[in-house]
Short mmCIF file of C-alpha atoms and ligand atoms in Angstrom, two decimals:
data_model
loop_
_atom_site.label_atom_id
_atom_site.label_comp_id
_atom_site.label_asym_id
_atom_site.label_seq_id
_atom_site.Cartn_x
_atom_site.Cartn_y
_atom_site.Cartn_z
CA MET A 207 -58.04 -24.52 -28.59
CA LEU A 208 -61.73 -25.06 -27.71
CA GLU A 209 -60.97 -28.36 -26.00
CA LYS A 210 -58.04 -26.88 -24.11
CA ILE A 211 -60.09 -23.95 -22.80
CA LYS A 212 -62.99 -26.24 -21.88
CA SER A 213 -60.66 -28.45 -19.87
CA GLN A 214 -59.31 -25.38 -18.05
CA LEU A 215 -62.85 -24.28 -17.20
CA LEU A 216 -64.02 -27.70 -16.01
CA PRO A 217 -62.54 -27.68 -12.47
CA PHE A 218 -64.15 -24.27 -11.91
CA ASN A 219 -67.48 -25.34 -13.37
CA ALA A 220 -67.43 -22.15 -15.46
CA LYS A 221 -69.22 -21.50 -18.72
CA LEU A 222 -67.52 -20.50 -21.96
CA ILE A 223 -69.01 -17.70 -24.04
CA ALA A 224 -67.33 -17.77 -27.46
CA VAL A 225 -67.05 -14.14 -28.52
CA SER A 226 -67.57 -14.17 -32.28
CA LYS A 227 -67.75 -10.42 -33.00
CA LYS A 228 -66.30 -9.47 -36.38
CA LYS A 229 -65.91 -13.15 -37.26
CA PRO A 230 -67.72 -14.77 -40.21
CA ASN A 231 -70.49 -17.34 -39.88
CA SER A 232 -68.11 -20.05 -41.08
CA SER A 233 -65.94 -19.58 -37.97
CA ILE A 234 -68.98 -19.84 -35.72
CA GLU A 235 -70.20 -22.94 -37.54
CA GLU A 236 -66.86 -24.60 -36.98
CA LEU A 237 -67.16 -24.22 -33.20
CA TYR A 238 -70.84 -25.13 -33.38
CA GLN A 239 -69.91 -28.42 -35.03
CA ALA A 240 -67.49 -29.00 -32.16
CA GLY A 241 -70.38 -28.62 -29.72
CA GLN A 242 -70.18 -24.97 -28.65
CA ARG A 243 -73.60 -23.35 -28.26
CA ALA A 244 -73.07 -20.09 -26.33
CA PHE A 245 -71.82 -17.21 -28.50
CA GLY A 246 -71.32 -13.55 -27.64
CA GLU A 247 -71.57 -10.43 -29.79
CA ASN A 248 -71.17 -6.77 -28.93
CA ARG A 249 -73.09 -5.06 -31.75
CA VAL A 250 -76.84 -5.29 -32.18
CA GLN A 251 -76.90 -5.35 -35.98
CA GLU A 252 -74.27 -8.06 -36.24
CA LEU A 253 -76.02 -10.09 -33.55
CA VAL A 254 -79.37 -9.87 -35.36
CA GLU A 255 -77.83 -10.87 -38.70
CA LYS A 256 -76.00 -13.83 -37.23
CA HIS A 257 -79.07 -15.00 -35.34
CA GLU A 258 -81.08 -14.91 -38.55
CA THR A 259 -78.62 -16.94 -40.57
CA LEU A 260 -77.19 -19.43 -38.06
CA ALA A 261 -78.60 -22.44 -36.21
CA LYS A 262 -81.62 -21.61 -34.08
CA ASP A 263 -80.37 -23.48 -31.01
CA ILE A 264 -77.45 -21.11 -30.53
CA GLU A 265 -77.65 -19.34 -27.18
CA TRP A 266 -76.87 -15.69 -27.91
CA HIS A 267 -75.20 -13.40 -25.39
CA MET A 268 -75.20 -9.64 -25.93
CA ILE A 269 -71.97 -8.69 -24.17
CA GLY A 270 -71.39 -5.11 -25.32
CA HIS A 271 -72.80 -1.74 -24.38
CA LEU A 272 -76.49 -1.76 -25.32
CA GLN A 273 -78.38 1.35 -26.38
CA LYS A 274 -81.92 1.58 -25.03
CA ASN A 275 -83.50 2.12 -28.45
CA LYS A 276 -81.95 -1.10 -29.76
CA VAL A 277 -83.25 -3.52 -27.13
CA LYS A 278 -86.32 -4.23 -29.27
CA TYR A 279 -84.22 -5.78 -32.04
CA ILE A 280 -82.65 -8.47 -29.86
CA ALA A 281 -85.44 -9.07 -27.31
CA PRO A 282 -87.17 -11.69 -29.51
CA PHE A 283 -84.25 -14.11 -29.29
CA VAL A 284 -81.39 -13.04 -27.00
CA THR A 285 -80.84 -15.27 -23.94
CA TRP A 286 -78.34 -13.21 -21.97
CA ILE A 287 -77.55 -9.49 -21.76
CA HIS A 288 -74.26 -8.98 -19.92
CA ALA A 289 -73.68 -5.26 -19.73
CA VAL A 290 -76.70 -3.67 -18.08
CA ASP A 291 -75.49 -0.41 -16.63
CA SER A 292 -78.63 1.53 -15.72
CA ILE A 293 -82.08 0.97 -14.26
CA GLU A 294 -83.59 2.67 -17.31
CA LEU A 295 -82.03 0.03 -19.56
CA LEU A 296 -83.22 -2.72 -17.23
CA ASP A 297 -86.78 -1.36 -17.37
CA ILE A 298 -86.72 -1.34 -21.18
CA ILE A 299 -85.44 -4.92 -21.29
CA GLU A 300 -88.28 -5.93 -18.94
CA LYS A 301 -90.82 -4.25 -21.20
CA GLN A 302 -89.47 -5.79 -24.39
CA ALA A 303 -89.07 -9.25 -22.85
CA LYS A 304 -92.68 -9.10 -21.70
CA LYS A 305 -93.86 -7.99 -25.13
CA ASN A 306 -92.12 -11.04 -26.61
CA GLU A 307 -93.40 -13.30 -23.83
CA ARG A 308 -89.86 -14.28 -22.97
CA THR A 309 -87.46 -14.36 -20.07
CA ILE A 310 -84.12 -12.63 -20.57
CA ASN A 311 -81.20 -13.19 -18.20
CA VAL A 312 -79.32 -10.03 -17.35
CA LEU A 313 -76.09 -9.21 -15.59
CA LEU A 314 -75.38 -5.85 -13.97
CA GLN A 315 -72.16 -4.33 -15.21
CA PHE A 316 -69.88 -2.76 -12.64
CA LYS A 317 -66.96 -0.48 -13.25
CA ILE A 318 -63.91 -2.24 -11.87
CA ALA A 319 -61.19 -0.99 -14.21
CA GLN A 320 -58.95 1.94 -13.37
CA GLU A 321 -59.48 3.30 -16.87
CA ASP A 322 -62.53 5.51 -16.93
CA SER A 323 -63.49 4.65 -20.51
CA LYS A 324 -65.42 1.55 -19.47
CA PHE A 325 -69.17 1.54 -18.93
CA GLY A 326 -70.75 0.32 -15.74
CA ILE A 327 -72.77 1.10 -12.68
CA ASP A 328 -70.36 2.90 -10.39
CA THR A 329 -72.29 3.33 -7.20
CA GLN A 330 -74.13 1.04 -4.85
CA ALA A 331 -76.61 3.88 -4.54
CA LEU A 332 -78.00 3.01 -7.93
CA ILE A 333 -78.52 -0.56 -6.84
CA SER A 334 -80.47 0.54 -3.80
CA LYS A 335 -83.09 2.02 -6.16
CA LEU A 336 -83.46 -1.31 -7.89
CA ASN A 337 -86.25 -3.49 -6.61
CA PRO A 338 -85.77 -7.12 -7.70
CA ASN A 339 -89.51 -7.70 -7.36
CA ASP A 340 -90.27 -5.19 -10.13
CA TYR A 341 -88.97 -7.60 -12.73
CA LYS A 342 -90.93 -10.57 -14.04
CA ASN A 343 -89.51 -11.14 -17.52
CA VAL A 344 -86.01 -10.07 -16.65
CA ARG A 345 -84.04 -12.52 -14.59
CA LEU A 346 -81.40 -10.67 -12.56
CA ALA A 347 -78.72 -13.31 -12.71
CA GLY A 348 -75.52 -11.70 -11.48
CA VAL A 349 -72.73 -9.27 -12.32
CA MET A 350 -70.28 -8.53 -15.13
CA GLY A 351 -67.09 -6.55 -15.34
CA MET A 352 -64.00 -5.87 -17.41
CA ALA A 353 -60.53 -5.47 -15.97
CA THR A 354 -58.10 -2.81 -17.09
CA PHE A 355 -56.22 -3.66 -20.29
CA THR A 356 -52.78 -4.01 -18.76
CA ASP A 357 -49.89 -6.44 -18.30
CA ASN A 358 -50.06 -5.88 -14.55
CA GLN A 359 -51.47 -9.22 -13.34
CA GLU A 360 -51.81 -8.06 -9.76
CA GLN A 361 -53.93 -5.11 -10.81
CA ILE A 362 -56.17 -7.36 -12.89
CA ARG A 363 -56.51 -9.75 -9.95
CA GLU A 364 -57.45 -6.92 -7.60
CA GLU A 365 -60.12 -5.72 -10.02
CA PHE A 366 -61.63 -9.19 -10.31
CA LYS A 367 -61.56 -9.52 -6.53
CA ALA A 368 -63.45 -6.24 -6.35
CA LEU A 369 -66.16 -7.58 -8.64
CA LYS A 370 -66.42 -10.77 -6.63
CA ASN A 371 -66.84 -8.62 -3.52
CA ILE A 372 -69.61 -6.59 -5.10
CA PHE A 373 -71.29 -9.85 -6.07
CA ASN A 374 -70.98 -11.31 -2.58
CA ASN A 375 -72.44 -8.18 -1.01
CA LEU A 376 -75.38 -8.08 -3.40
CA LYS A 377 -76.03 -11.78 -3.00
CA ALA A 378 -76.06 -11.52 0.78
CA GLY A 379 -78.06 -8.31 0.76
CA HIS A 380 -80.13 -6.96 -2.06
CA PHE A 381 -80.63 -10.27 -3.84
CA SER A 382 -80.73 -12.60 -0.84
CA ASN A 383 -84.18 -13.83 -1.88
CA SER A 384 -83.19 -14.57 -5.45
CA GLU A 385 -82.46 -18.11 -6.55
CA TYR A 386 -81.07 -16.81 -9.87
CA PHE A 387 -78.47 -14.31 -8.74
CA LYS A 388 -75.37 -16.49 -9.06
CA GLU A 389 -73.28 -15.53 -12.09
CA ILE A 390 -70.02 -13.59 -12.33
CA SER A 391 -69.08 -12.82 -15.93
CA MET A 392 -65.42 -11.82 -16.01
CA GLY A 393 -62.30 -12.79 -17.92
CA MET A 394 -61.33 -12.53 -21.59
CA SER A 395 -58.56 -14.10 -23.71
CA GLY A 396 -55.77 -12.37 -21.84
CA ASP A 397 -56.97 -12.72 -18.28
CA TYR A 398 -59.49 -15.57 -17.98
CA LEU A 399 -57.20 -17.81 -15.93
CA ILE A 400 -56.98 -15.11 -13.26
CA ALA A 401 -60.72 -14.56 -13.51
CA LEU A 402 -61.37 -18.26 -12.87
CA GLU A 403 -59.18 -18.21 -9.78
CA GLU A 404 -61.13 -15.19 -8.54
CA GLY A 405 -64.53 -16.76 -8.97
CA ALA A 406 -65.73 -16.26 -12.56
CA THR A 407 -68.70 -18.43 -13.52
CA MET A 408 -68.68 -17.22 -17.14
CA VAL A 409 -65.69 -16.23 -19.24
CA ARG A 410 -65.98 -14.33 -22.54
CA ILE A 411 -63.28 -15.47 -24.93
CA GLY A 412 -62.81 -14.22 -28.48
CA SER A 413 -59.37 -13.90 -30.02
CA LEU A 414 -57.93 -16.97 -28.33
CA LEU A 415 -60.63 -19.10 -29.97
CA PHE A 416 -61.05 -17.36 -33.31
CA GLY A 417 -57.73 -15.62 -33.88
CA LYS A 418 -56.97 -11.91 -33.84
CA ARG A 419 -59.64 -9.45 -35.00
CA ASN A 420 -58.88 -6.76 -37.54
C1 PLP B 740 -64.43 -8.51 -27.37
C2 PLP B 740 -64.92 -8.76 -26.01
C3 PLP B 740 -64.47 -9.90 -25.29
C4 PLP B 740 -63.48 -10.92 -25.83
O1 PLP B 740 -62.22 -10.34 -25.99
P1 PLP B 740 -60.94 -11.24 -26.37
O2 PLP B 740 -59.80 -10.49 -25.81
O3 PLP B 740 -60.92 -11.31 -27.86
O4 PLP B 740 -61.10 -12.57 -25.75
C5 PLP B 740 -65.00 -10.10 -24.03
N1 PLP B 740 -65.89 -9.24 -23.47
C6 PLP B 740 -66.33 -8.16 -24.13
C7 PLP B 740 -67.31 -7.27 -23.46
C8 PLP B 740 -65.85 -7.88 -25.41
O5 PLP B 740 -66.30 -6.79 -26.04
#
């Protein structure tokens, strides 16, 4: 399955994040042996444990909702944080990254799904308060979003288009001076092919690679 997904991503030049949440180290090691290096987790404790026990050249992506008081546990090693949904969280990541003398790549999460249960920044107003120059150890690298969990392909496509639009506007406006603002993290096992067509540069795939989670 890894090879198949990689070949689907190739024409789009998109990056695969293997979402290993709730999966044992042995499953991760199997993909690691096959060459996969970018893995995603959505819980801090599980991420920390896996980082401690697995190969040190794994590139870890925190993809889930992140509580401010837990940033300190992952700041020493995490490479990407996908779901940044407030300026307060961004400021704490900056502080912790600095403390660890590291650079952490972050993506701003936007609410694109119809369902209101999803986290995300829901107004451009919030963005206008964000000054890219305030951040030295945080690299503002793009946007992230999750489509509604539905069989309606057209709805999913519209939501991905909306995220791409937000990205384009930010890139042309707020982040026009940034060489790093270029990533769009969208698409999971059920909808990544649509996400690729709509401009995803990173897809986050779990169950399709590792099998169903309990
Ligand atoms: C679990 C998860 C995924 C992967 O979901 P699958 O449907 O198993 O591919 C992607 N993104 C986030 C934020 C997740 O929590």
